Amino acid sequence: MTASLDRRQFLRFGAGLAGMTTAGSFGLQLAAAGSAAGQSASDYKAIVCVFLFGGNDANNMVMATDTDSWGRYFSARNQGADPIALMPVGTPATAIGAINPVTGRASALGKPEHWGGVLPIAPKTAQAIPAGTSASSRTFALHPLMAPCKTLFDQGRLAVMANVGTLIQPVTKAQYNARSVPLPASLYSHNDQQSTWQAGAAEGARIGWGGQMGDLLMSMNGTNTIFTAITAGGTAVFLSGRNVVQYPLSTNNSPAIMVNGITSTSLYGSTAAPAALSDIITNTAATSDFANDFGSVVNRSVGAASVVNEVFGRTVVTSVPSPANYTNPATNAVETNSLALQLRTVARMIAAGPSFGLKRQVFMVSLGGFDSHDTQNRDQSNNLAKIAHAFAYFDQTLSNIGGIDMRNSVTTFTASDFSRTFSTNGDGTDHAWGGHHLIMGGAVKGGDMYGQFPTVGMDVSGFSNPGMVGASFIPTTSVDQYAATMGAWFGVGNSDLNTIFPNLRNFSTPNLGFV
């Protein structure tokens, strides 16, 4: 908490509803909420951010499978005590204990040999051949445990965004090595890159691009602007705006989170604190500005919680199905998918939207466990299986919300700190930079790949990868472009997009056209 936060901003932090500041993390003054776009649109739209905390190894989520690329991929990753190289397209799953014909190793539970080959996808648009790649054409595949995502891709409701990452302007390998162009602060740092993805600035940023879009369009939600930004996966800067305050929901049947501590016997280790907190909230005659402001914020939260819990008991919401369990590929155990449960809460809020008169909403859900320095085969396989299972559940659920197909109205996308090194450290990968992401929705121009998939392979004798520094891919698409493309679909005008993303002007293609 810094001294620049004023009293009202402190209270919003203290109430757990996310911070608000007078200085935006992207540095410029936004147009007032209730812009022309906000006043004229009448349709419902939602953006759902699925944040993969820890840095997802996108190199094992989406692969180039042409002979030239696959050879470099397999050479780099089929090494170490627990190799992380996946099996090529067409490789049958190998029974546990049997010898895999590709690697000559015995198949085991939670190992690539057991899963079978990567799943081929055929983008509608041919990818350009980048420098350093000798293939005449490029082919691609998804991780073998992401079959539901392959189905969505083939059906045209899922797209791949190739090699996206935090950038200030386009960067070449020579420019990076010479440090001749500005680079994002604290590359390879978890906290800073999470913040830069969500807010355009390193750790300490207070306003995210999801919240800023909510600021611009919240007037479309009438008197229920409190439900503009919803988190089902913990508060984060992504949903913080100047006027928008993120509203947290749980995955329980009564999802609205009430104020904790008032009826407790202890609060933050103090037995006197619960009574003092209760006095602050209930003392309407208080002369303390702190007490008055805190009371009004909490009373608003409690009042909204009561309404939310009532609406979530209505048939249109209770009819949203619960996700089935999934099978953990590392253990074969049937488990609950925490990501799918968060997306159920999102779907239930979308179902409740008409009761609140909502037209624009920004959501955030999250999944952790992607910091795979070790045991990557075990941990990432489970997480990718969760993503595929949750995406398929969410797509199917949105196809019938109260008898209406809402898939055209909801765009879901993945984000993460960064990708991982193309090399392996023996049984995992380390922090890197550019990576691939997934975008899902009925409005998404799916079945295609956007951006430039890089040349793969480590620098070795006789080969220098022009798009890689160390073991990291230099992003060829910026987070600003990725986000602004969704913002344009959401209804944010070009001038406001340039305000939210001041670096957008540095890129020749501000709208990538995937939605």
Short mmCIF file of C-alpha atoms in Angstrom, two decimals:
data_model
loop_
_atom_site.label_atom_id
_atom_site.label_comp_id
_atom_site.label_asym_id
_atom_site.label_seq_id
_atom_site.Cartn_x
_atom_site.Cartn_y
_atom_site.Cartn_z
CA MET A 1 0.00 0.00 0.00
CA THR A 2 1.57 3.28 -1.00
CA ALA A 3 1.04 6.79 0.30
CA SER A 4 -0.51 7.84 -3.00
CA LEU A 5 -3.65 5.80 -2.31
CA ASP A 6 -6.43 7.96 -1.00
CA ARG A 7 -8.85 6.99 1.75
CA ARG A 8 -11.58 5.60 -0.53
CA GLN A 9 -9.05 3.56 -2.46
CA PHE A 10 -7.70 2.08 0.76
CA LEU A 11 -11.18 1.04 1.78
CA ARG A 12 -11.77 -0.74 -1.48
CA PHE A 13 -8.57 -2.69 -1.03
CA GLY A 14 -9.51 -3.43 2.57
CA ALA A 15 -12.91 -4.75 1.62
CA GLY A 16 -11.26 -7.28 -0.68
CA LEU A 17 -12.95 -5.85 -3.74
CA ALA A 18 -9.73 -4.75 -5.53
CA GLY A 19 -7.96 -1.42 -5.63
CA MET A 20 -8.81 1.75 -7.45
CA THR A 21 -6.35 4.55 -8.15
CA THR A 22 -6.19 7.93 -9.75
CA ALA A 23 -3.25 6.98 -11.94
CA GLY A 24 -3.83 4.26 -14.51
CA SER A 25 -1.30 1.52 -15.05
CA PHE A 26 -1.31 2.37 -18.73
CA GLY A 27 -0.71 6.01 -17.91
CA LEU A 28 -3.44 8.04 -19.68
CA GLN A 29 -6.91 9.36 -18.89
CA LEU A 30 -9.77 7.21 -20.22
CA ALA A 31 -12.93 8.52 -21.79
CA ALA A 32 -15.80 8.73 -19.33
CA ALA A 33 -17.86 5.63 -18.63
CA GLY A 34 -20.98 5.67 -20.74
CA SER A 35 -19.28 6.44 -24.07
CA ALA A 36 -21.23 6.42 -27.32
CA ALA A 37 -20.48 2.72 -27.78
CA GLY A 38 -21.76 1.99 -24.30
CA GLN A 39 -24.96 3.94 -24.80
CA SER A 40 -25.93 2.48 -28.18
CA ALA A 41 -25.17 -1.25 -27.91
CA SER A 42 -28.03 -3.50 -26.81
CA ASP A 43 -26.55 -7.00 -27.01
CA TYR A 44 -24.88 -9.01 -24.27
CA LYS A 45 -21.16 -9.76 -24.46
CA ALA A 46 -18.70 -11.21 -21.99
CA ILE A 47 -14.94 -11.71 -21.96
CA VAL A 48 -13.56 -14.53 -19.80
CA CYS A 49 -9.86 -14.56 -18.91
CA VAL A 50 -8.46 -17.97 -17.94
CA PHE A 51 -5.15 -17.15 -16.27
CA LEU A 52 -2.63 -19.97 -16.02
CA PHE A 53 -0.46 -19.00 -13.06
CA GLY A 54 3.17 -20.07 -13.02
CA GLY A 55 3.98 -19.91 -16.73
CA ASN A 56 2.46 -22.59 -18.96
CA ASP A 57 4.88 -24.51 -21.19
CA ALA A 58 3.14 -23.66 -24.45
CA ASN A 59 5.81 -25.60 -26.35
CA ASN A 60 4.11 -28.80 -25.19
CA MET A 61 0.58 -27.45 -25.67
CA VAL A 62 0.85 -26.50 -29.36
CA MET A 63 3.59 -28.02 -31.53
CA ALA A 64 4.79 -27.64 -35.11
CA THR A 65 4.88 -31.16 -36.56
CA ASP A 66 6.41 -30.75 -40.03
CA THR A 67 9.49 -32.93 -40.33
CA ASP A 68 11.99 -30.10 -39.94
CA SER A 69 10.32 -28.60 -36.87
CA TRP A 70 9.53 -31.89 -35.18
CA GLY A 71 13.11 -33.09 -35.50
CA ARG A 72 14.38 -30.04 -33.60
CA TYR A 73 11.59 -30.29 -31.05
CA PHE A 74 12.24 -33.95 -30.28
CA SER A 75 16.00 -33.48 -30.16
CA ALA A 76 15.73 -30.66 -27.62
CA ARG A 77 13.17 -32.33 -25.35
CA ASN A 78 13.93 -36.06 -25.50
CA GLN A 79 16.70 -35.61 -22.95
CA GLY A 80 17.32 -35.79 -19.21
CA ALA A 81 16.28 -38.09 -16.42
CA ASP A 82 12.57 -37.69 -17.25
CA PRO A 83 12.26 -36.53 -20.90
CA ILE A 84 9.35 -34.25 -21.69
CA ALA A 85 9.23 -34.82 -25.47
CA LEU A 86 5.77 -35.87 -26.63
CA MET A 87 5.22 -38.66 -29.15
CA PRO A 88 4.75 -37.85 -32.86
CA VAL A 89 1.39 -37.80 -34.62
CA GLY A 90 -0.01 -41.29 -35.12
CA THR A 91 1.91 -42.98 -32.30
CA PRO A 92 -0.48 -45.37 -30.52
CA ALA A 93 -0.81 -45.19 -26.76
CA THR A 94 1.54 -47.71 -25.16
CA ALA A 95 0.31 -49.97 -22.39
CA ILE A 96 1.97 -49.44 -19.04
CA GLY A 97 5.15 -51.49 -18.90
CA ALA A 98 5.32 -52.03 -22.67
CA ILE A 99 8.22 -50.66 -24.70
CA ASN A 100 7.36 -47.55 -26.68
CA PRO A 101 8.51 -47.92 -30.32
CA VAL A 102 9.58 -44.27 -30.60
CA THR A 103 11.74 -43.93 -27.51
CA GLY A 104 12.55 -47.53 -26.62
CA ARG A 105 11.50 -46.77 -23.04
CA ALA A 106 8.94 -48.62 -21.02
CA SER A 107 5.62 -46.81 -20.80
CA ALA A 108 4.53 -45.63 -17.36
CA LEU A 109 1.57 -43.82 -15.87
CA GLY A 110 1.95 -40.06 -16.32
CA LYS A 111 4.59 -40.35 -19.07
CA PRO A 112 4.41 -39.23 -22.72
CA GLU A 113 4.89 -42.78 -24.01
CA HIS A 114 1.63 -43.81 -22.38
CA TRP A 115 -0.49 -41.00 -23.89
CA GLY A 116 0.06 -41.70 -27.58
CA GLY A 117 0.87 -39.18 -30.27
CA VAL A 118 0.12 -35.47 -30.38
CA LEU A 119 -3.25 -34.57 -31.91
CA PRO A 120 -3.05 -33.04 -35.41
CA ILE A 121 -4.92 -29.81 -36.17
CA ALA A 122 -5.21 -28.24 -39.61
CA PRO A 123 -5.45 -24.43 -39.51
CA LYS A 124 -7.57 -22.95 -42.29
CA THR A 125 -4.87 -20.45 -43.17
CA ALA A 126 -1.40 -21.65 -44.12
CA GLN A 127 1.31 -20.34 -41.81
CA ALA A 128 4.13 -18.35 -43.36
CA ILE A 129 7.49 -20.12 -43.37
CA PRO A 130 9.76 -18.18 -41.01
CA ALA A 131 13.50 -17.78 -41.48
CA GLY A 132 15.45 -20.82 -40.38
CA THR A 133 12.68 -23.32 -41.20
CA SER A 134 13.28 -25.51 -44.25
CA ALA A 135 9.80 -27.05 -44.44
CA SER A 136 7.79 -26.32 -47.57
CA SER A 137 4.65 -26.12 -45.40
CA ARG A 138 3.95 -26.32 -41.69
CA THR A 139 1.68 -28.66 -39.79
CA PHE A 140 0.60 -28.50 -36.14
CA ALA A 141 -0.79 -30.48 -33.25
CA LEU A 142 -2.09 -30.21 -29.69
CA HIS A 143 -0.99 -32.09 -26.58
CA PRO A 144 -2.38 -35.67 -26.63
CA LEU A 145 -4.47 -35.04 -23.49
CA MET A 146 -6.32 -32.10 -25.07
CA ALA A 147 -8.68 -34.04 -27.33
CA PRO A 148 -11.71 -31.90 -26.32
CA CYS A 149 -9.81 -28.80 -27.52
CA LYS A 150 -9.01 -30.49 -30.82
CA THR A 151 -12.74 -31.13 -31.26
CA LEU A 152 -13.51 -27.46 -30.57
CA PHE A 153 -10.78 -26.40 -33.01
CA ASP A 154 -12.12 -28.73 -35.71
CA GLN A 155 -15.65 -27.40 -35.11
CA GLY A 156 -14.46 -23.82 -35.59
CA ARG A 157 -14.98 -22.49 -32.06
CA LEU A 158 -11.35 -22.56 -30.89
CA ALA A 159 -8.33 -20.76 -32.33
CA VAL A 160 -4.63 -20.67 -31.51
CA MET A 161 -2.77 -17.40 -30.95
CA ALA A 162 0.86 -18.17 -31.73
CA ASN A 163 3.88 -16.73 -29.93
CA VAL A 164 2.31 -13.89 -27.97
CA GLY A 165 3.99 -12.13 -25.07
CA THR A 166 4.69 -8.85 -23.35
CA LEU A 167 6.25 -6.31 -25.72
CA ILE A 168 6.65 -2.55 -25.93
CA GLN A 169 7.47 -2.67 -29.65
CA PRO A 170 8.56 -5.37 -32.12
CA VAL A 171 11.94 -6.85 -31.20
CA THR A 172 14.49 -8.78 -33.24
CA LYS A 173 17.19 -11.05 -31.87
CA ALA A 174 19.87 -8.50 -32.75
CA GLN A 175 17.95 -5.70 -31.03
CA TYR A 176 17.41 -7.82 -27.93
CA ASN A 177 21.07 -8.76 -27.68
CA ALA A 178 22.16 -5.14 -28.21
CA ARG A 179 19.44 -3.81 -25.86
CA SER A 180 18.79 -1.21 -28.56
CA VAL A 181 15.00 -1.11 -28.11
CA PRO A 182 12.91 -0.87 -24.92
CA LEU A 183 11.94 -4.18 -23.35
CA PRO A 184 9.25 -4.98 -20.76
CA ALA A 185 10.45 -4.62 -17.18
CA SER A 186 11.56 -7.72 -15.30
CA LEU A 187 11.19 -10.32 -18.02
CA TYR A 188 11.10 -13.86 -16.58
CA SER A 189 9.79 -12.64 -13.19
CA HIS A 190 6.50 -14.31 -12.20
CA ASN A 191 4.90 -11.41 -10.34
CA ASP A 192 6.01 -8.76 -12.79
CA GLN A 193 5.00 -10.64 -15.90
CA GLN A 194 1.65 -11.63 -14.43
CA SER A 195 1.05 -7.95 -13.77
CA THR A 196 2.28 -6.89 -17.21
CA TRP A 197 -0.05 -9.37 -18.90
CA GLN A 198 -2.99 -8.10 -16.84
CA ALA A 199 -2.18 -4.40 -16.52
CA GLY A 200 0.61 -3.37 -18.89
CA ALA A 201 3.10 -2.66 -16.09
CA ALA A 202 5.21 -4.60 -13.60
CA GLU A 203 4.15 -5.57 -10.09
CA GLY A 204 2.49 -2.66 -8.32
CA ALA A 205 0.18 -1.74 -11.21
CA ARG A 206 -3.28 -1.01 -9.88
CA ILE A 207 -5.57 -0.91 -12.91
CA GLY A 208 -5.94 -3.76 -15.41
CA TRP A 209 -7.16 -3.75 -18.96
CA GLY A 210 -10.23 -5.83 -18.11
CA GLY A 211 -11.24 -3.28 -15.51
CA GLN A 212 -10.61 -0.38 -17.87
CA MET A 213 -12.86 -1.92 -20.51
CA GLY A 214 -15.45 -2.35 -17.78
CA ASP A 215 -15.09 1.34 -16.88
CA LEU A 216 -15.97 2.32 -20.44
CA LEU A 217 -18.99 0.05 -20.83
CA MET A 218 -20.36 -0.33 -17.31
CA SER A 219 -23.16 2.17 -17.95
CA MET A 220 -24.79 -0.46 -20.15
CA ASN A 221 -25.47 -2.45 -16.97
CA GLY A 222 -27.88 0.14 -15.62
CA THR A 223 -28.07 0.23 -11.83
CA ASN A 224 -26.17 -3.05 -11.43
CA THR A 225 -22.70 -1.87 -12.42
CA ILE A 226 -21.34 -3.74 -9.38
CA PHE A 227 -21.62 -6.93 -11.47
CA THR A 228 -19.54 -5.62 -14.39
CA ALA A 229 -16.32 -7.35 -13.33
CA ILE A 230 -16.60 -10.77 -11.72
CA THR A 231 -13.84 -13.00 -10.39
CA ALA A 232 -14.36 -16.65 -9.56
CA GLY A 233 -10.65 -17.34 -9.14
CA GLY A 234 -9.40 -14.77 -6.64
CA THR A 235 -8.97 -11.01 -6.99
CA ALA A 236 -6.38 -9.77 -9.49
CA VAL A 237 -5.33 -6.49 -11.04
CA PHE A 238 -6.82 -7.55 -14.41
CA LEU A 239 -10.33 -6.66 -13.22
CA SER A 240 -9.47 -3.47 -11.34
CA GLY A 241 -10.67 -0.22 -12.90
CA ARG A 242 -11.03 3.39 -11.88
CA ASN A 243 -14.75 2.96 -11.29
CA VAL A 244 -15.23 -0.78 -11.71
CA VAL A 245 -14.65 -2.82 -8.56
CA GLN A 246 -14.28 -6.56 -9.10
CA TYR A 247 -16.96 -8.62 -7.41
CA PRO A 248 -15.77 -12.00 -6.08
CA LEU A 249 -17.95 -15.09 -6.32
CA SER A 250 -17.25 -18.51 -4.91
CA THR A 251 -17.96 -21.85 -6.59
CA ASN A 252 -20.50 -22.76 -3.89
CA ASN A 253 -24.24 -23.03 -4.41
CA SER A 254 -24.59 -19.65 -2.66
CA PRO A 255 -21.74 -17.95 -4.51
CA ALA A 256 -21.80 -14.40 -3.17
CA ILE A 257 -19.11 -13.91 -0.54
CA MET A 258 -20.37 -12.29 2.65
CA VAL A 259 -18.25 -10.24 5.06
CA ASN A 260 -16.15 -12.49 7.28
CA GLY A 261 -15.10 -11.75 10.83
CA ILE A 262 -18.16 -10.00 12.26
CA THR A 263 -19.52 -13.10 13.98
CA SER A 264 -16.12 -14.65 14.65
CA THR A 265 -14.50 -14.87 18.07
CA SER A 266 -11.21 -13.65 16.62
CA LEU A 267 -10.20 -11.47 13.69
CA TYR A 268 -6.55 -11.17 12.62
CA GLY A 269 -5.61 -12.63 16.02
CA SER A 270 -7.58 -10.10 18.06
CA THR A 271 -10.59 -11.03 20.18
CA ALA A 272 -11.67 -7.37 20.28
CA ALA A 273 -11.54 -6.81 16.52
CA PRO A 274 -14.86 -8.51 15.55
CA ALA A 275 -16.88 -6.25 17.83
CA ALA A 276 -14.98 -3.16 16.66
CA LEU A 277 -15.58 -4.10 13.03
CA SER A 278 -19.28 -4.64 13.73
CA ASP A 279 -19.49 -1.20 15.39
CA ILE A 280 -17.90 0.45 12.36
CA ILE A 281 -20.36 -1.19 9.97
CA THR A 282 -23.51 -0.66 12.00
CA ASN A 283 -22.82 2.79 13.48
CA THR A 284 -24.71 5.00 11.03
CA ALA A 285 -24.08 8.06 13.21
CA ALA A 286 -20.31 7.69 13.09
CA THR A 287 -18.35 10.85 12.46
CA SER A 288 -15.25 9.02 11.29
CA ASP A 289 -14.76 9.27 7.53
CA PHE A 290 -13.11 5.86 7.65
CA ALA A 291 -16.10 4.35 9.44
CA ASN A 292 -18.62 5.97 7.11
CA ASP A 293 -16.82 4.92 3.94
CA PHE A 294 -16.04 1.43 5.17
CA GLY A 295 -19.62 0.95 6.27
CA SER A 296 -21.03 2.07 2.92
CA VAL A 297 -18.70 -0.22 0.96
CA VAL A 298 -19.43 -3.24 3.13
CA ASN A 299 -23.17 -2.58 3.27
CA ARG A 300 -23.22 -2.41 -0.52
CA SER A 301 -21.33 -5.69 -0.70
CA VAL A 302 -23.64 -7.40 1.79
CA GLY A 303 -26.73 -6.10 0.00
CA ALA A 304 -25.46 -7.27 -3.38
CA ALA A 305 -24.57 -10.67 -1.91
CA SER A 306 -28.12 -11.19 -0.70
CA VAL A 307 -29.52 -10.37 -4.13
CA VAL A 308 -27.01 -12.58 -5.93
CA ASN A 309 -27.70 -15.57 -3.70
CA GLU A 310 -31.45 -15.12 -4.23
CA VAL A 311 -31.17 -14.90 -8.02
CA PHE A 312 -28.81 -17.87 -8.12
CA GLY A 313 -31.60 -19.91 -6.58
CA ARG A 314 -33.86 -19.38 -9.59
CA THR A 315 -34.46 -22.15 -12.11
CA VAL A 316 -32.61 -20.50 -15.00
CA VAL A 317 -29.47 -20.52 -12.85
CA THR A 318 -29.90 -23.81 -11.01
CA SER A 319 -30.42 -25.53 -14.37
CA VAL A 320 -26.81 -24.77 -15.30
CA PRO A 321 -25.29 -28.25 -15.02
CA SER A 322 -22.39 -29.14 -12.79
CA PRO A 323 -19.29 -30.35 -14.62
CA ALA A 324 -18.54 -34.04 -14.65
CA ASN A 325 -15.37 -35.19 -12.96
CA TYR A 326 -12.28 -35.77 -15.06
CA THR A 327 -9.51 -38.36 -14.91
CA ASN A 328 -6.13 -37.19 -13.67
CA PRO A 329 -3.71 -38.61 -16.29
CA ALA A 330 -0.85 -38.76 -13.79
CA THR A 331 -2.74 -40.96 -11.33
CA ASN A 332 -5.81 -42.32 -13.15
CA ALA A 333 -7.87 -40.97 -10.24
CA VAL A 334 -11.27 -39.44 -10.98
CA GLU A 335 -11.22 -35.93 -9.57
CA THR A 336 -13.11 -32.65 -9.41
CA ASN A 337 -11.91 -30.04 -11.91
CA SER A 338 -11.48 -26.74 -10.03
CA LEU A 339 -11.29 -24.77 -13.29
CA ALA A 340 -14.55 -26.24 -14.55
CA LEU A 341 -16.22 -25.32 -11.25
CA GLN A 342 -15.09 -21.70 -11.68
CA LEU A 343 -16.49 -21.68 -15.22
CA ARG A 344 -19.75 -23.07 -13.86
CA THR A 345 -19.95 -19.98 -11.63
CA VAL A 346 -19.31 -17.79 -14.69
CA ALA A 347 -22.05 -19.61 -16.61
CA ARG A 348 -24.44 -19.17 -13.70
CA MET A 349 -23.70 -15.44 -13.57
CA ILE A 350 -24.34 -15.21 -17.32
CA ALA A 351 -27.64 -17.03 -16.76
CA ALA A 352 -28.49 -14.53 -14.03
CA GLY A 353 -27.56 -11.58 -16.27
CA PRO A 354 -31.07 -10.83 -17.58
CA SER A 355 -32.36 -10.58 -14.01
CA PHE A 356 -29.84 -7.80 -13.42
CA GLY A 357 -30.21 -6.15 -16.83
CA LEU A 358 -26.55 -6.80 -17.65
CA LYS A 359 -25.07 -6.18 -21.12
CA ARG A 360 -21.29 -6.23 -20.61
CA GLN A 361 -19.26 -8.34 -18.20
CA VAL A 362 -15.59 -9.20 -17.75
CA PHE A 363 -14.72 -12.39 -15.87
CA MET A 364 -11.55 -13.95 -14.55
CA VAL A 365 -10.90 -17.54 -13.53
CA SER A 366 -7.55 -19.14 -12.87
CA LEU A 367 -5.55 -22.33 -12.58
CA GLY A 368 -2.20 -22.62 -10.83
CA GLY A 369 0.61 -25.14 -10.85
CA PHE A 370 2.31 -24.23 -14.15
CA ASP A 371 5.73 -23.39 -12.68
CA SER A 372 7.14 -26.66 -13.97
CA HIS A 373 10.84 -26.53 -13.10
CA ASP A 374 10.42 -30.16 -12.02
CA THR A 375 8.05 -33.08 -12.63
CA GLN A 376 6.57 -31.41 -15.70
CA ASN A 377 5.19 -34.63 -17.16
CA ARG A 378 3.10 -35.18 -14.05
CA ASP A 379 1.98 -31.62 -13.37
CA GLN A 380 1.44 -30.08 -16.79
CA SER A 381 -0.35 -33.12 -18.18
CA ASN A 382 -2.89 -32.84 -15.37
CA ASN A 383 -3.35 -29.12 -15.90
CA LEU A 384 -3.76 -29.40 -19.68
CA ALA A 385 -6.31 -32.16 -19.16
CA LYS A 386 -8.18 -29.80 -16.82
CA ILE A 387 -8.14 -27.00 -19.39
CA ALA A 388 -9.47 -29.23 -22.17
CA HIS A 389 -12.16 -30.72 -19.92
CA ALA A 390 -13.21 -27.28 -18.61
CA PHE A 391 -13.32 -25.67 -22.06
CA ALA A 392 -15.50 -28.44 -23.43
CA TYR A 393 -17.81 -28.17 -20.41
CA PHE A 394 -18.09 -24.38 -20.73
CA ASP A 395 -18.75 -24.52 -24.48
CA GLN A 396 -21.49 -27.11 -24.02
CA THR A 397 -23.04 -25.26 -21.08
CA LEU A 398 -23.14 -21.93 -22.94
CA SER A 399 -24.93 -23.63 -25.84
CA ASN A 400 -28.09 -23.69 -23.71
CA ILE A 401 -28.47 -20.99 -21.08
CA GLY A 402 -32.15 -20.75 -20.34
CA GLY A 403 -32.91 -22.11 -23.81
CA ILE A 404 -30.55 -19.62 -25.55
CA ASP A 405 -27.23 -20.40 -27.23
CA MET A 406 -24.87 -17.88 -25.63
CA ARG A 407 -21.65 -19.04 -27.28
CA ASN A 408 -21.60 -16.17 -29.78
CA SER A 409 -21.78 -13.73 -26.86
CA VAL A 410 -18.86 -15.07 -24.81
CA THR A 411 -15.17 -15.03 -25.74
CA THR A 412 -12.82 -17.02 -23.52
CA PHE A 413 -9.04 -16.78 -23.72
CA THR A 414 -5.97 -18.06 -21.92
CA ALA A 415 -3.18 -15.94 -20.47
CA SER A 416 -0.08 -16.82 -18.46
CA ASP A 417 3.04 -15.28 -16.93
CA PHE A 418 5.17 -16.48 -19.85
CA SER A 419 6.00 -19.73 -21.61
CA ARG A 420 8.86 -22.03 -20.70
CA THR A 421 12.29 -22.74 -22.14
CA PHE A 422 12.38 -24.83 -25.30
CA SER A 423 15.16 -26.84 -23.68
CA THR A 424 14.61 -29.17 -20.73
CA ASN A 425 16.47 -29.06 -17.43
CA GLY A 426 16.13 -32.82 -17.01
CA ASP A 427 12.53 -33.19 -15.88
CA GLY A 428 11.10 -29.73 -16.41
CA THR A 429 11.54 -26.31 -17.98
CA ASP A 430 12.50 -22.84 -16.81
CA HIS A 431 11.15 -19.31 -17.29
CA ALA A 432 10.98 -18.02 -20.87
CA TRP A 433 9.00 -15.42 -22.85
CA GLY A 434 6.72 -15.82 -25.88
CA GLY A 435 4.15 -18.62 -25.95
CA HIS A 436 0.95 -19.85 -27.57
CA HIS A 437 -2.59 -19.34 -26.27
CA LEU A 438 -6.16 -20.47 -26.91
CA ILE A 439 -9.24 -18.40 -27.74
CA MET A 440 -12.72 -19.98 -27.62
CA GLY A 441 -16.20 -18.78 -28.54
CA GLY A 442 -18.91 -18.75 -31.15
CA ALA A 443 -17.74 -15.35 -32.39
CA VAL A 444 -14.15 -16.59 -32.64
CA LYS A 445 -12.97 -17.32 -36.17
CA GLY A 446 -11.86 -20.72 -35.01
CA GLY A 447 -10.14 -23.62 -36.67
CA ASP A 448 -7.24 -21.33 -37.43
CA MET A 449 -3.92 -20.08 -36.11
CA TYR A 450 -3.14 -16.37 -35.75
CA GLY A 451 0.20 -14.64 -35.48
CA GLN A 452 3.48 -16.22 -36.56
CA PHE A 453 4.46 -19.63 -35.22
CA PRO A 454 8.21 -19.40 -34.67
CA THR A 455 11.10 -21.42 -35.98
CA VAL A 456 11.72 -24.07 -33.35
CA GLY A 457 15.03 -25.44 -32.16
CA MET A 458 17.94 -24.41 -29.99
CA ASP A 459 21.02 -22.62 -31.25
CA VAL A 460 23.53 -25.38 -32.04
CA SER A 461 26.56 -25.75 -34.25
CA GLY A 462 25.45 -24.94 -37.78
CA PHE A 463 22.05 -23.57 -36.73
CA SER A 464 21.15 -20.23 -35.16
CA ASN A 465 17.47 -19.70 -34.44
CA PRO A 466 16.61 -16.12 -35.53
CA GLY A 467 13.57 -15.94 -33.27
CA MET A 468 15.09 -17.20 -30.04
CA VAL A 469 17.27 -15.72 -27.31
CA GLY A 470 18.80 -18.28 -25.03
CA ALA A 471 16.07 -20.91 -24.83
CA SER A 472 13.20 -18.39 -25.12
CA PHE A 473 11.12 -17.40 -28.11
CA ILE A 474 10.92 -13.67 -28.78
CA PRO A 475 7.18 -12.88 -29.04
CA THR A 476 6.01 -11.85 -32.50
CA THR A 477 2.60 -10.71 -31.24
CA SER A 478 2.13 -8.42 -28.24
CA VAL A 479 -0.32 -8.86 -25.38
CA ASP A 480 -1.64 -5.42 -26.41
CA GLN A 481 -2.64 -6.71 -29.85
CA TYR A 482 -4.15 -9.87 -28.38
CA ALA A 483 -6.20 -7.91 -25.83
CA ALA A 484 -7.18 -5.05 -28.15
CA THR A 485 -8.62 -7.51 -30.66
CA MET A 486 -11.00 -8.78 -27.98
CA GLY A 487 -11.65 -5.22 -26.79
CA ALA A 488 -12.79 -4.16 -30.26
CA TRP A 489 -15.25 -7.06 -30.34
CA PHE A 490 -16.40 -6.13 -26.84
CA GLY A 491 -17.36 -2.65 -28.04
CA VAL A 492 -14.39 -0.49 -27.04
CA GLY A 493 -13.61 2.16 -29.66
CA ASN A 494 -10.23 2.56 -31.34
CA SER A 495 -9.32 5.75 -29.52
CA ASP A 496 -10.06 4.16 -26.16
CA LEU A 497 -8.09 1.06 -27.11
CA ASN A 498 -5.10 3.27 -27.85
CA THR A 499 -5.53 4.83 -24.43
CA ILE A 500 -5.78 1.52 -22.60
CA PHE A 501 -2.86 0.14 -24.63
CA PRO A 502 -0.53 3.06 -25.42
CA ASN A 503 2.02 0.69 -27.01
CA LEU A 504 -0.57 -0.52 -29.51
CA ARG A 505 0.52 2.22 -31.93
CA ASN A 506 3.93 0.54 -32.19
CA PHE A 507 2.47 -2.46 -34.01
CA SER A 508 1.32 -2.47 -37.62
CA THR A 509 -1.66 -4.78 -36.96
CA PRO A 510 -3.56 -3.60 -33.89
CA ASN A 511 -6.51 -5.91 -34.62
CA LEU A 512 -5.54 -9.52 -35.31
CA GLY A 513 -8.96 -10.46 -36.66
CA PHE A 514 -9.53 -13.67 -34.71
CA VAL A 515 -12.92 -12.55 -33.40
#
